């Protein structure tokens, strides 16, 4: 069996060995080294918008930004972690890691000429 590698372009990378790639089929891949996930361009813009919505930091535990049932960011006060749930994928960030991820998304979005899509809500729930 042969596998063909889809061509890709590196949109952004950082010192944590995190990359955001633009795949040959138009999807955007978040690559965290041992883990990677790809989304359509519109989904990436929404994911970026959710990350931007919580940059000021959470105030209480629970859902702090959402764009529907399966697309939200939660704050776990016990562990100080932010959980980004998106279409069945859960990404866990410490607050400083979410800042690094958001910066990476900004760099990638600039190269895609795609701004962040803000969540349908006002972004802040608590």
CSV table of N, CA and C in Angstrom, one decimal:
chain,number,residue,atom,x,y,z
A,1,UNK,N,0.8,-1.2,0.0
A,1,UNK,CA,0.0,0.0,0.0
A,1,UNK,C,0.9,1.2,0.0
A,2,UNK,N,0.6,2.2,-0.8
A,2,UNK,CA,1.4,3.4,-0.9
A,2,UNK,C,0.5,4.6,-0.3
A,3,UNK,N,1.2,5.5,0.3
A,3,UNK,CA,0.5,6.7,0.9
A,3,UNK,C,1.1,7.9,0.2
A,4,UNK,N,0.3,8.8,-0.2
A,4,UNK,CA,0.8,10.0,-0.8
A,4,UNK,C,0.7,11.1,0.3
A,5,UNK,N,1.7,11.8,0.4
A,5,UNK,CA,1.8,12.9,1.4
A,5,UNK,C,1.2,14.2,0.7
A,6,UNK,N,0.2,14.8,1.4
A,6,UNK,CA,-0.4,16.0,0.9
A,6,UNK,C,0.6,17.1,1.0
A,7,UNK,N,0.8,18.0,0.0
A,7,UNK,CA,1.7,19.1,0.2
A,7,UNK,C,1.2,20.0,1.2
A,8,UNK,N,2.0,20.7,1.9
A,8,UNK,CA,1.6,21.6,3.0
A,8,UNK,C,2.6,22.8,3.0
A,9,UNK,N,2.1,23.9,3.6
A,9,UNK,CA,2.9,25.1,3.8
A,9,UNK,C,2.8,25.4,5.3
A,10,UNK,N,4.0,25.7,5.9
A,10,UNK,CA,4.0,26.1,7.3
A,10,UNK,C,3.6,27.6,7.4
A,11,UNK,N,2.5,27.7,8.1
A,11,UNK,CA,1.9,29.1,8.3
A,11,UNK,C,2.5,29.8,9.6
A,12,UNK,N,2.8,29.0,10.6
A,12,UNK,CA,3.3,29.5,11.8
A,12,UNK,C,4.0,28.4,12.6
A,13,UNK,N,5.0,28.8,13.4
A,13,UNK,CA,5.7,27.8,14.3
A,13,UNK,C,6.3,28.6,15.5
A,14,UNK,N,6.5,27.9,16.6
A,14,UNK,CA,7.1,28.5,17.7
A,14,UNK,C,8.2,27.7,18.3
A,15,UNK,N,8.8,28.2,19.4
A,15,UNK,CA,9.8,27.4,20.1
A,15,UNK,C,9.4,26.2,20.8
A,16,UNK,N,8.1,26.0,21.0
A,16,UNK,CA,7.6,24.8,21.6
A,16,UNK,C,7.4,23.6,20.6
A,17,UNK,N,7.9,23.8,19.4
A,17,UNK,CA,7.7,22.9,18.3
A,17,UNK,C,6.3,22.7,18.0
A,18,UNK,N,5.5,23.7,18.1
A,18,UNK,CA,4.1,23.7,17.7
A,18,UNK,C,4.1,24.4,16.3
A,19,UNK,N,3.3,23.8,15.4
A,19,UNK,CA,3.2,24.3,14.0
A,19,UNK,C,1.7,24.5,13.6
A,20,UNK,N,1.4,25.4,12.8
A,20,UNK,CA,0.1,25.4,12.1
A,20,UNK,C,0.4,25.4,10.6
A,21,UNK,N,-0.1,24.3,10.0
A,21,UNK,CA,0.1,24.0,8.6
A,21,UNK,C,-1.1,24.3,7.7
A,22,UNK,N,-0.9,24.7,6.5
A,22,UNK,CA,-1.9,24.8,5.5
A,22,UNK,C,-1.8,23.6,4.6
A,23,UNK,N,-2.7,22.6,4.7
A,23,UNK,CA,-2.6,21.4,3.9
A,23,UNK,C,-3.0,21.6,2.5
A,24,UNK,N,-2.5,20.7,1.6
A,24,UNK,CA,-2.8,20.8,0.2
A,24,UNK,C,-4.3,20.7,-0.1
A,25,UNK,N,-5.1,20.1,0.8
A,25,UNK,CA,-6.6,20.0,0.5
A,25,UNK,C,-7.3,21.3,1.1
A,26,UNK,N,-6.6,22.3,1.6
A,26,UNK,CA,-7.2,23.5,2.0
A,26,UNK,C,-7.5,23.5,3.5
A,27,UNK,N,-7.3,22.4,4.2
A,27,UNK,CA,-7.5,22.4,5.7
A,27,UNK,C,-6.3,23.0,6.4
A,28,UNK,N,-6.6,23.3,7.6
A,28,UNK,CA,-5.5,23.9,8.5
A,28,UNK,C,-5.2,22.9,9.6
A,29,UNK,N,-4.0,22.5,9.7
A,29,UNK,CA,-3.6,21.5,10.7
A,29,UNK,C,-2.9,22.2,11.9
A,30,UNK,N,-3.3,21.8,13.1
A,30,UNK,CA,-2.6,22.2,14.3
A,30,UNK,C,-1.7,21.1,14.7
A,31,UNK,N,-0.4,21.3,14.7
A,31,UNK,CA,0.5,20.2,15.0
A,31,UNK,C,1.3,20.6,16.3
A,32,UNK,N,1.1,19.7,17.3
A,32,UNK,CA,1.7,19.9,18.6
A,32,UNK,C,2.8,18.9,18.8
A,33,UNK,N,3.4,18.4,17.8
A,33,UNK,CA,4.5,17.4,17.9
A,33,UNK,C,3.8,16.0,17.9
A,34,UNK,N,3.6,15.4,19.1
A,34,UNK,CA,3.0,14.0,19.1
A,34,UNK,C,1.5,14.0,18.7
A,35,UNK,N,0.9,15.2,18.6
A,35,UNK,CA,-0.5,15.2,18.4
A,35,UNK,C,-0.8,16.3,17.3
A,36,UNK,N,-1.7,15.9,16.4
A,36,UNK,CA,-2.1,16.9,15.3
A,36,UNK,C,-3.5,16.7,15.0
A,37,UNK,N,-4.2,17.8,14.6
A,37,UNK,CA,-5.6,17.7,14.2
A,37,UNK,C,-5.8,18.7,13.1
A,38,UNK,N,-6.6,18.4,12.1
A,38,UNK,CA,-6.9,19.3,11.0
A,38,UNK,C,-8.3,19.7,11.0
A,39,UNK,N,-8.6,21.0,10.6
A,39,UNK,CA,-9.9,21.5,10.5
A,39,UNK,C,-10.0,22.3,9.2
A,40,UNK,N,-11.2,22.5,8.7
A,40,UNK,CA,-11.5,23.3,7.6
A,40,UNK,C,-11.1,24.8,8.0
A,41,UNK,N,-10.9,25.6,7.0
A,41,UNK,CA,-10.4,27.0,7.2
A,41,UNK,C,-11.4,27.8,8.1
A,42,UNK,N,-12.7,27.6,7.8
A,42,UNK,CA,-13.7,28.3,8.6
A,42,UNK,C,-13.7,27.9,10.1
A,43,UNK,N,-13.5,26.6,10.3
A,43,UNK,CA,-13.4,26.0,11.6
A,43,UNK,C,-12.2,26.6,12.3
A,44,UNK,N,-11.1,26.7,11.6
A,44,UNK,CA,-9.9,27.3,12.2
A,44,UNK,C,-10.1,28.7,12.6
A,45,UNK,N,-10.8,29.5,11.8
A,45,UNK,CA,-11.1,30.9,12.1
A,45,UNK,C,-12.0,30.9,13.4
A,46,UNK,N,-12.9,30.0,13.6
A,46,UNK,CA,-13.8,30.0,14.7
A,46,UNK,C,-13.0,29.6,16.0
A,47,UNK,N,-12.1,28.6,15.8
A,47,UNK,CA,-11.2,28.1,16.9
A,47,UNK,C,-10.4,29.3,17.4
A,48,UNK,N,-9.8,30.0,16.4
A,48,UNK,CA,-9.0,31.2,16.7
A,48,UNK,C,-9.8,32.2,17.5
A,49,UNK,N,-11.0,32.4,17.0
A,49,UNK,CA,-11.9,33.4,17.7
A,49,UNK,C,-12.2,33.0,19.1
A,50,UNK,N,-12.4,31.7,19.4
A,50,UNK,CA,-12.6,31.3,20.8
A,50,UNK,C,-11.4,31.6,21.6
A,51,UNK,N,-10.2,31.3,21.1
A,51,UNK,CA,-9.0,31.5,21.9
A,51,UNK,C,-8.8,33.0,22.1
A,52,UNK,N,-9.1,33.9,21.2
A,52,UNK,CA,-9.0,35.3,21.4
A,52,UNK,C,-10.0,35.8,22.4
A,53,UNK,N,-11.1,35.2,22.5
A,53,UNK,CA,-12.2,35.6,23.4
A,53,UNK,C,-11.8,35.5,24.9
A,54,UNK,N,-10.9,34.7,25.2
A,54,UNK,CA,-10.6,34.4,26.6
A,54,UNK,C,-9.2,34.9,27.0
A,55,UNK,N,-8.6,35.8,26.2
A,55,UNK,CA,-7.2,36.2,26.5
A,55,UNK,C,-7.1,37.0,27.8
A,56,UNK,N,-8.1,37.6,28.3
A,56,UNK,CA,-8.0,38.4,29.5
A,56,UNK,C,-8.0,37.5,30.7
A,57,UNK,N,-8.3,36.2,30.5
A,57,UNK,CA,-8.2,35.3,31.6
A,57,UNK,C,-9.6,35.0,32.2
A,58,UNK,N,-9.8,33.7,32.7
A,58,UNK,CA,-11.0,33.4,33.2
A,58,UNK,C,-11.2,33.9,34.7
A,59,UNK,N,-12.4,34.1,35.1
A,59,UNK,CA,-12.7,34.6,36.4
A,59,UNK,C,-13.3,33.5,37.3
A,60,UNK,N,-14.1,32.6,36.8
A,60,UNK,CA,-14.6,31.5,37.6
A,60,UNK,C,-14.6,30.3,36.7
A,61,UNK,N,-14.7,29.2,37.4
A,61,UNK,CA,-14.7,27.9,36.7
A,61,UNK,C,-16.0,27.7,35.9
A,62,UNK,N,-15.8,26.9,34.8
A,62,UNK,CA,-16.9,26.6,34.0
A,62,UNK,C,-16.7,27.1,32.5
A,63,UNK,N,-17.7,27.1,31.7
A,63,UNK,CA,-17.7,27.5,30.4
A,63,UNK,C,-17.4,29.0,30.3
A,64,UNK,N,-16.4,29.5,29.6
A,64,UNK,CA,-16.1,30.9,29.5
A,64,UNK,C,-16.3,31.5,28.1
A,65,UNK,N,-16.4,30.6,27.1
A,65,UNK,CA,-16.6,31.1,25.8
A,65,UNK,C,-17.2,29.9,25.0
A,66,UNK,N,-18.1,30.2,24.1
A,66,UNK,CA,-18.7,29.1,23.3
A,66,UNK,C,-19.2,29.6,22.0
A,67,UNK,N,-19.3,28.6,21.1
A,67,UNK,CA,-19.9,28.9,19.8
A,67,UNK,C,-20.7,27.6,19.4
A,68,UNK,N,-21.6,27.3,20.3
A,68,UNK,CA,-22.4,26.1,20.1
A,68,UNK,C,-22.0,25.0,21.1
A,69,UNK,N,-22.7,23.9,21.1
A,69,UNK,CA,-22.5,22.8,22.1
A,69,UNK,C,-21.1,22.2,22.0
A,70,UNK,N,-20.6,21.9,20.8
A,70,UNK,CA,-19.4,21.2,20.7
A,70,UNK,C,-18.2,22.1,20.5
A,71,UNK,N,-18.3,23.4,20.6
A,71,UNK,CA,-17.2,24.3,20.4
A,71,UNK,C,-17.2,25.3,21.5
A,72,UNK,N,-16.3,25.1,22.5
A,72,UNK,CA,-16.3,25.9,23.7
A,72,UNK,C,-15.0,25.9,24.4
A,73,UNK,N,-14.8,26.8,25.3
A,73,UNK,CA,-13.6,26.8,26.2
A,73,UNK,C,-14.1,26.8,27.6
A,74,UNK,N,-13.5,25.9,28.4
A,74,UNK,CA,-13.8,25.7,29.8
A,74,UNK,C,-12.6,26.0,30.7
A,75,UNK,N,-12.9,26.6,31.9
A,75,UNK,CA,-11.8,26.8,32.8
A,75,UNK,C,-11.9,25.8,34.0
A,76,UNK,N,-10.9,25.1,34.2
A,76,UNK,CA,-10.8,24.1,35.4
A,76,UNK,C,-10.0,24.8,36.4
A,77,UNK,N,-10.6,25.4,37.4
A,77,UNK,CA,-10.0,26.2,38.5
A,77,UNK,C,-9.1,25.3,39.3
A,78,UNK,N,-9.4,24.1,39.5
A,78,UNK,CA,-8.6,23.2,40.4
A,78,UNK,C,-7.2,23.0,39.8
A,79,UNK,N,-7.1,22.8,38.5
A,79,UNK,CA,-5.8,22.6,37.9
A,79,UNK,C,-5.3,23.8,37.1
A,80,UNK,N,-6.1,24.9,37.1
A,80,UNK,CA,-5.6,26.1,36.4
A,80,UNK,C,-5.5,25.9,34.9
A,81,UNK,N,-6.3,25.0,34.4
A,81,UNK,CA,-6.2,24.7,32.9
A,81,UNK,C,-7.4,25.2,32.2
A,82,UNK,N,-7.2,25.4,30.9
A,82,UNK,CA,-8.2,25.8,30.0
A,82,UNK,C,-8.4,24.6,29.0
A,83,UNK,N,-9.7,24.2,28.9
A,83,UNK,CA,-10.0,23.1,28.0
A,83,UNK,C,-10.7,23.6,26.8
A,84,UNK,N,-10.2,23.5,25.6
A,84,UNK,CA,-10.8,23.9,24.4
A,84,UNK,C,-11.4,22.7,23.7
A,85,UNK,N,-12.7,22.6,23.7
A,85,UNK,CA,-13.4,21.5,23.1
A,85,UNK,C,-13.9,21.9,21.7
A,86,UNK,N,-13.6,21.2,20.7
A,86,UNK,CA,-14.0,21.6,19.3
A,86,UNK,C,-14.2,20.4,18.5
A,87,UNK,N,-15.5,20.2,18.1
A,87,UNK,CA,-15.9,19.1,17.3
A,87,UNK,C,-15.3,17.7,17.7
A,88,UNK,N,-15.4,17.4,19.0
A,88,UNK,CA,-14.9,16.1,19.4
A,88,UNK,C,-13.5,16.1,19.8
A,89,UNK,N,-12.7,17.1,19.6
A,89,UNK,CA,-11.3,17.2,20.0
A,89,UNK,C,-11.2,18.1,21.3
A,90,UNK,N,-10.4,17.7,22.2
A,90,UNK,CA,-10.2,18.4,23.4
A,90,UNK,C,-8.8,18.8,23.5
A,91,UNK,N,-8.5,20.1,23.6
A,91,UNK,CA,-7.1,20.5,23.8
A,91,UNK,C,-7.0,21.2,25.2
A,92,UNK,N,-6.0,20.8,25.9
A,92,UNK,CA,-5.8,21.3,27.3
A,92,UNK,C,-4.6,22.3,27.3
A,93,UNK,N,-4.8,23.5,27.8
A,93,UNK,CA,-3.8,24.5,27.8
A,93,UNK,C,-3.7,25.1,29.2
A,94,UNK,N,-2.5,25.3,29.7
A,94,UNK,CA,-2.3,26.2,30.9
A,94,UNK,C,-2.5,27.6,30.3
A,95,UNK,N,-2.8,28.6,31.2
A,95,UNK,CA,-3.0,30.0,30.6
A,95,UNK,C,-1.9,30.5,29.8
A,96,UNK,N,-0.6,30.3,30.1
A,96,UNK,CA,0.5,30.8,29.3
A,96,UNK,C,0.6,30.0,28.0
A,97,UNK,N,0.1,28.8,28.0
A,97,UNK,CA,0.1,28.0,26.7
A,97,UNK,C,-0.9,28.5,25.8
A,98,UNK,N,-2.1,28.9,26.3
A,98,UNK,CA,-3.2,29.5,25.5
A,98,UNK,C,-2.7,30.8,24.8
A,99,UNK,N,-1.9,31.5,25.6
A,99,UNK,CA,-1.3,32.8,25.0
A,99,UNK,C,-0.4,32.4,23.8
A,100,UNK,N,0.4,31.4,24.0
A,100,UNK,CA,1.3,31.0,22.9
A,100,UNK,C,0.5,30.4,21.7
A,101,UNK,N,-0.5,29.7,22.0
A,101,UNK,CA,-1.4,29.1,20.9
A,101,UNK,C,-2.1,30.3,20.2
A,102,UNK,N,-2.6,31.3,20.9
A,102,UNK,CA,-3.3,32.4,20.2
A,102,UNK,C,-2.3,33.2,19.4
A,103,UNK,N,-1.1,33.4,19.8
A,103,UNK,CA,-0.1,34.1,19.0
A,103,UNK,C,0.2,33.3,17.7
A,104,UNK,N,0.3,32.0,17.9
A,104,UNK,CA,0.5,31.1,16.7
A,104,UNK,C,-0.7,31.3,15.7
A,105,UNK,N,-1.9,31.3,16.3
A,105,UNK,CA,-3.1,31.4,15.4
A,105,UNK,C,-3.1,32.7,14.7
A,106,UNK,N,-2.7,33.8,15.4
A,106,UNK,CA,-2.6,35.1,14.7
A,106,UNK,C,-1.7,35.1,13.6
A,107,UNK,N,-0.5,34.5,13.8
A,107,UNK,CA,0.5,34.5,12.7
A,107,UNK,C,0.0,33.7,11.5
A,108,UNK,N,-0.7,32.6,11.8
A,108,UNK,CA,-1.2,31.7,10.7
A,108,UNK,C,-2.3,32.5,10.0
A,109,UNK,N,-3.2,33.1,10.7
A,109,UNK,CA,-4.4,33.8,10.1
A,109,UNK,C,-3.9,34.9,9.2
A,110,UNK,N,-2.8,35.6,9.6
A,110,UNK,CA,-2.3,36.7,8.8
A,110,UNK,C,-1.8,36.2,7.5
A,111,UNK,N,-1.2,35.0,7.5
A,111,UNK,CA,-0.7,34.4,6.2
A,111,UNK,C,-1.9,33.9,5.4
A,112,UNK,N,-2.9,33.4,6.0
A,112,UNK,CA,-4.1,33.0,5.3
A,112,UNK,C,-5.0,34.1,4.9
A,113,UNK,N,-4.7,35.3,5.4
A,113,UNK,CA,-5.6,36.5,5.1
A,113,UNK,C,-7.0,36.2,5.7
A,114,UNK,N,-7.0,35.6,6.9
A,114,UNK,CA,-8.3,35.2,7.5
A,114,UNK,C,-8.3,35.7,8.9
A,115,UNK,N,-9.2,36.5,9.3
A,115,UNK,CA,-9.3,37.0,10.6
A,115,UNK,C,-10.0,36.0,11.5
A,116,UNK,N,-9.9,36.1,12.8
A,116,UNK,CA,-10.6,35.3,13.7
A,116,UNK,C,-12.1,35.5,13.6
A,117,UNK,N,-12.9,34.5,13.7
A,117,UNK,CA,-14.3,34.6,13.7
A,117,UNK,C,-14.7,34.6,15.2
A,118,UNK,N,-15.3,35.7,15.7
A,118,UNK,CA,-15.7,35.7,17.1
A,118,UNK,C,-16.9,34.7,17.3
A,119,UNK,N,-16.9,34.2,18.5
A,119,UNK,CA,-18.0,33.2,18.9
A,119,UNK,C,-19.4,33.9,18.7
A,120,UNK,N,-20.4,33.1,18.5
A,120,UNK,CA,-21.7,33.7,18.4
A,120,UNK,C,-22.2,34.4,19.6
A,121,UNK,N,-21.8,33.9,20.8
A,121,UNK,CA,-22.1,34.6,22.1
A,121,UNK,C,-21.2,35.8,22.2
A,122,UNK,N,-21.3,36.5,23.3
A,122,UNK,CA,-20.4,37.7,23.5
A,122,UNK,C,-19.0,37.2,23.9
A,123,UNK,N,-18.8,35.9,24.0
A,123,UNK,CA,-17.5,35.3,24.3
A,123,UNK,C,-17.3,35.1,25.7
A,124,UNK,N,-17.8,35.9,26.6
A,124,UNK,CA,-17.6,35.8,28.0
A,124,UNK,C,-18.9,35.3,28.7
A,125,UNK,N,-18.8,34.2,29.5
A,125,UNK,CA,-19.9,33.7,30.1
A,125,UNK,C,-19.9,33.9,31.6
A,126,UNK,N,-18.7,34.1,32.2
A,126,UNK,CA,-18.7,34.4,33.7
A,126,UNK,C,-17.5,35.3,34.0
